[in-house]
mmCIF file of C-alpha atoms in Angstrom:
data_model
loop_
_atom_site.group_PDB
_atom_site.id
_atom_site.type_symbol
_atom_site.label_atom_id
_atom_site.label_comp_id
_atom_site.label_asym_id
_atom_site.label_seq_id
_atom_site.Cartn_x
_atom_site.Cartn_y
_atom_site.Cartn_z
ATOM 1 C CA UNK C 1 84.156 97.374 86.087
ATOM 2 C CA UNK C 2 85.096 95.975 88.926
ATOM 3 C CA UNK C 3 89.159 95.689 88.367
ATOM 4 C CA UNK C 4 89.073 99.196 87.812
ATOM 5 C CA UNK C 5 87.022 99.748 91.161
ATOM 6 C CA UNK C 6 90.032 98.208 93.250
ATOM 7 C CA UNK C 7 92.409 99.992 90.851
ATOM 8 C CA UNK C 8 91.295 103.162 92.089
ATOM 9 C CA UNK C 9 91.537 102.082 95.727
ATOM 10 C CA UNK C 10 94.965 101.176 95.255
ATOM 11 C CA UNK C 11 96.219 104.837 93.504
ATOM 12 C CA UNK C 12 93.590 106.586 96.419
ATOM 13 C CA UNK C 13 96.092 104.562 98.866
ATOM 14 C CA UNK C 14 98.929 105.981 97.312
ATOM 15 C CA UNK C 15 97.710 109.771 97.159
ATOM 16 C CA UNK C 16 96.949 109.205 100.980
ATOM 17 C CA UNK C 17 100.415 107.879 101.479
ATOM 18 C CA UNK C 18 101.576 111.226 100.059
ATOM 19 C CA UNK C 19 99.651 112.821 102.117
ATOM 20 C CA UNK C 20 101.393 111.141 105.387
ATOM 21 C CA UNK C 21 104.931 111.870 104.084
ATOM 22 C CA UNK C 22 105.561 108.344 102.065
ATOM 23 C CA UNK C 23 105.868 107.579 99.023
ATOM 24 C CA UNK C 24 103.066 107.213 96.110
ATOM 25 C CA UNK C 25 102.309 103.095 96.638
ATOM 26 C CA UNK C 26 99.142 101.153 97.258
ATOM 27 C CA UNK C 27 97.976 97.764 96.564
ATOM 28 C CA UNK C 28 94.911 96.414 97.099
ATOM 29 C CA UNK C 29 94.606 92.045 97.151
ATOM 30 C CA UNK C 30 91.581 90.836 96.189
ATOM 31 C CA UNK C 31 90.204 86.907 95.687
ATOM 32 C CA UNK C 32 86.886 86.119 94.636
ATOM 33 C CA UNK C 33 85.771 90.077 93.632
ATOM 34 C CA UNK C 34 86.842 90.692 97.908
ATOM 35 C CA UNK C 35 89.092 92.682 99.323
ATOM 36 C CA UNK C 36 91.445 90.821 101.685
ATOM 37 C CA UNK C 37 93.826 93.163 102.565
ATOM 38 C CA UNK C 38 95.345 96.599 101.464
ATOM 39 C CA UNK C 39 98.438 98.673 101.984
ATOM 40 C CA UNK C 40 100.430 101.921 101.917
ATOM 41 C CA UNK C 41 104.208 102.256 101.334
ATOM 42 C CA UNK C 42 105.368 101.778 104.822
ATOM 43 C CA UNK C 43 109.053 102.794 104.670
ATOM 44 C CA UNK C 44 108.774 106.202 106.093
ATOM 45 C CA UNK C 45 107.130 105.035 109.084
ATOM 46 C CA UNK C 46 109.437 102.521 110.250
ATOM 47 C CA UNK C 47 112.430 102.559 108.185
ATOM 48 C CA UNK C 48 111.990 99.167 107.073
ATOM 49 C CA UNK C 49 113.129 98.894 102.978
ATOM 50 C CA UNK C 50 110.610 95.953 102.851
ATOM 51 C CA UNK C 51 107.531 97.739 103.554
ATOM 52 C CA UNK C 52 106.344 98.105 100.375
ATOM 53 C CA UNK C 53 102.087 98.287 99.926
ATOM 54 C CA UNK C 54 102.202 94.988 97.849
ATOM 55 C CA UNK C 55 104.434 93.295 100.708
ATOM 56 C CA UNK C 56 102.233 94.920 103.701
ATOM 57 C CA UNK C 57 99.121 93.459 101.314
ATOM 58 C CA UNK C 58 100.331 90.139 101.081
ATOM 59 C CA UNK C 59 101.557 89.946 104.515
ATOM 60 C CA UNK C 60 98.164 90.847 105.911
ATOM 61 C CA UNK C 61 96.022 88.474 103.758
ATOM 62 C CA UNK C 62 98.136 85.596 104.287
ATOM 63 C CA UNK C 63 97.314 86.423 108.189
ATOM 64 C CA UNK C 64 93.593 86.915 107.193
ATOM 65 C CA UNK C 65 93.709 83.720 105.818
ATOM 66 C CA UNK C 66 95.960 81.643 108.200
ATOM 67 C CA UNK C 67 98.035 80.302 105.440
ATOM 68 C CA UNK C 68 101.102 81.421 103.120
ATOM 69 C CA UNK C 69 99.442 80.328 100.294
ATOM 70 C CA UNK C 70 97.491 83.157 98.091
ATOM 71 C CA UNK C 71 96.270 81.237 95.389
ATOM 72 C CA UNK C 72 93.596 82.759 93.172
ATOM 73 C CA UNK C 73 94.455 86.280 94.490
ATOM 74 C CA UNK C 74 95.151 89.344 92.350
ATOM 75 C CA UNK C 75 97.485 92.554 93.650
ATOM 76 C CA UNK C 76 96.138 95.873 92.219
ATOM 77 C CA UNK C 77 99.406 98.160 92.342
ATOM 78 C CA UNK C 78 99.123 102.053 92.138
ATOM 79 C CA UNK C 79 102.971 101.315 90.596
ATOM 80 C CA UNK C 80 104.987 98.813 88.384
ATOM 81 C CA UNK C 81 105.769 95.999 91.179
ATOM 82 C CA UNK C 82 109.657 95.572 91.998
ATOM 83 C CA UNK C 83 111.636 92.906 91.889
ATOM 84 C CA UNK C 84 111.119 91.823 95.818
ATOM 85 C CA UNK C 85 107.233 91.996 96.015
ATOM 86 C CA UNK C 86 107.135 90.428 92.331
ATOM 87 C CA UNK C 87 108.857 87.738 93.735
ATOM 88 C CA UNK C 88 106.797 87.586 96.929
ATOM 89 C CA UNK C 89 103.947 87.685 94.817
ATOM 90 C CA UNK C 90 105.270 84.334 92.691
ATOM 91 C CA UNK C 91 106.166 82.266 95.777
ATOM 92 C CA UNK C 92 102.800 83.375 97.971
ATOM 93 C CA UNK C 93 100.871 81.950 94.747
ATOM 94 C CA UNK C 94 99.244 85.448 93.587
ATOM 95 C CA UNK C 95 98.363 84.566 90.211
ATOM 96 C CA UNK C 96 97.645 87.827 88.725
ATOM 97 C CA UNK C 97 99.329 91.415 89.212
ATOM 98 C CA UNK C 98 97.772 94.753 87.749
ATOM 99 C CA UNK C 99 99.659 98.075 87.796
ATOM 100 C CA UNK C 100 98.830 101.605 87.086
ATOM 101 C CA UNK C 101 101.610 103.403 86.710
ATOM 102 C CA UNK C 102 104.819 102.179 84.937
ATOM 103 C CA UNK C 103 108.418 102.076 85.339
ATOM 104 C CA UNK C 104 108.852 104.242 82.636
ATOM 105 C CA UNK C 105 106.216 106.805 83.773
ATOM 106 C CA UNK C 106 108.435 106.742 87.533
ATOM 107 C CA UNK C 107 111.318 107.129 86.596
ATOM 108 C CA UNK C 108 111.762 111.214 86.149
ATOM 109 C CA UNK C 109 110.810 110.919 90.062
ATOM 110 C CA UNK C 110 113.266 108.454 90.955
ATOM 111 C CA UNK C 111 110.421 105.933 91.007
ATOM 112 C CA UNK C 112 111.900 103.060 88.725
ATOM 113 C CA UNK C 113 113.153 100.066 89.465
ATOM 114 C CA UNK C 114 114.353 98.593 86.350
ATOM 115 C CA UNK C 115 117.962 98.767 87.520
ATOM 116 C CA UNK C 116 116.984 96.425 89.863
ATOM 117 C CA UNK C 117 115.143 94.272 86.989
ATOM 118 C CA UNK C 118 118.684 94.704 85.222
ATOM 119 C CA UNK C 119 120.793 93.610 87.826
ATOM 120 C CA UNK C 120 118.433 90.469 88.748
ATOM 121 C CA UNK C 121 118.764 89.131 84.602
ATOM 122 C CA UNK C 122 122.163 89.327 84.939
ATOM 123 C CA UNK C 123 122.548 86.756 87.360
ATOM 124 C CA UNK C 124 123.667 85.245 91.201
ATOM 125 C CA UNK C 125 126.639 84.190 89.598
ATOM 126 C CA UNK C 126 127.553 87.715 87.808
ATOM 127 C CA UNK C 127 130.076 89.960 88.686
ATOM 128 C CA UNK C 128 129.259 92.552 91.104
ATOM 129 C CA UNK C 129 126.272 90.471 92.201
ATOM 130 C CA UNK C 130 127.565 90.357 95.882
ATOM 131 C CA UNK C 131 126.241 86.511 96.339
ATOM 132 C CA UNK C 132 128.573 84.498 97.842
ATOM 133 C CA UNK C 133 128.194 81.005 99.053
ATOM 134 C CA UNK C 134 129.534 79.839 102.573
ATOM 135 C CA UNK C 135 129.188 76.735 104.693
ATOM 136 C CA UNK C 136 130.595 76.288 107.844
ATOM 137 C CA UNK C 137 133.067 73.402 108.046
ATOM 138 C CA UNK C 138 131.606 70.380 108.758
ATOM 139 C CA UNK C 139 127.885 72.215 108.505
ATOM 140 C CA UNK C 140 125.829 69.563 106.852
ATOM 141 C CA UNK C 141 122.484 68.221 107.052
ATOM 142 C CA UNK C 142 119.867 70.846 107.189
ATOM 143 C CA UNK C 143 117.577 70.473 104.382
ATOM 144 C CA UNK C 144 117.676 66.821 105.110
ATOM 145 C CA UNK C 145 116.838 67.642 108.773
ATOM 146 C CA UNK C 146 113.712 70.187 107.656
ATOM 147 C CA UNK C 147 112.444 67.252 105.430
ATOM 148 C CA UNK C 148 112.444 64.945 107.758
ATOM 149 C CA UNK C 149 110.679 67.056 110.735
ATOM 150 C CA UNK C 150 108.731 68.815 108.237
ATOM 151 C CA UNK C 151 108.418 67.806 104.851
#
């Protein structure tokens, strides 16, 4: 089977990434039955909290491609996808998401991110969400401006 195929890429990315002193994430991005990009965890190599394999996947397909747009891809994920690359995944068009391993089965490592999940439900507007909105005085305009250069 052929998911299964790029399923086991993604977890052997994640044993590498052991291997180099990161943590146990791969994902593997795939359109059409080809491989158009894959990734290890990336934090512990340049500190960066975004660096996530699914991220690093999607960030080097949609440079393969030339386009934000992913539609018609699918992520294979050695782990449950959080919050942030979830989302990336939604707004780059991925339209499918596989995962090995679970929340559940990360979490006696310290590997879950359902709190994140948690917090997210409860809202921008809930306490202790830390969003806050502020506009400059007199700042107006800039959607409008976008739409009209841009859109």
């Amino acid at each position: 089977m052929q998911a299964e195929r790029f399923m086991r890429r993604a977890v052997e990315l994640a044993r590498g990434n052991i291997g180099q002193g990161g943590r146990p994430f791969g994902a593997v991005l795939v359109r059409d039955g080809q491989v158009l990009a894959e990734a290890a965890n990336g934090i512990h190599l340049d500190h960066d909290p975004s660096a996530h394999a699914e991220m690093l996947a999607i960030r080097r397909a949609s440079a393969v491609l030339g386009t934000p747009r992913l539609d018609g891809c699918t992520i294979y994920a050695s782990g449950h996808p959080c919050p942030m690359c979830l989302a990336a995944m939604y707004i780059s068009g991925v339209g499918e998401a596989w995962y090995a391993y679970s929340n559940e089965d990360g979490a006696p490592y310290g590997l879950s991110t359902t709190a994140v999940y948690e917090r997210l439900m409860a809202g921008p507007a809930s306490p202790g969400s830390g969003l806050r909105q502020l506009r400059p005085e007199g700042e107006d305009g800039l959607y409008r401006e976008w739409a009209q250069r841009c859109g």
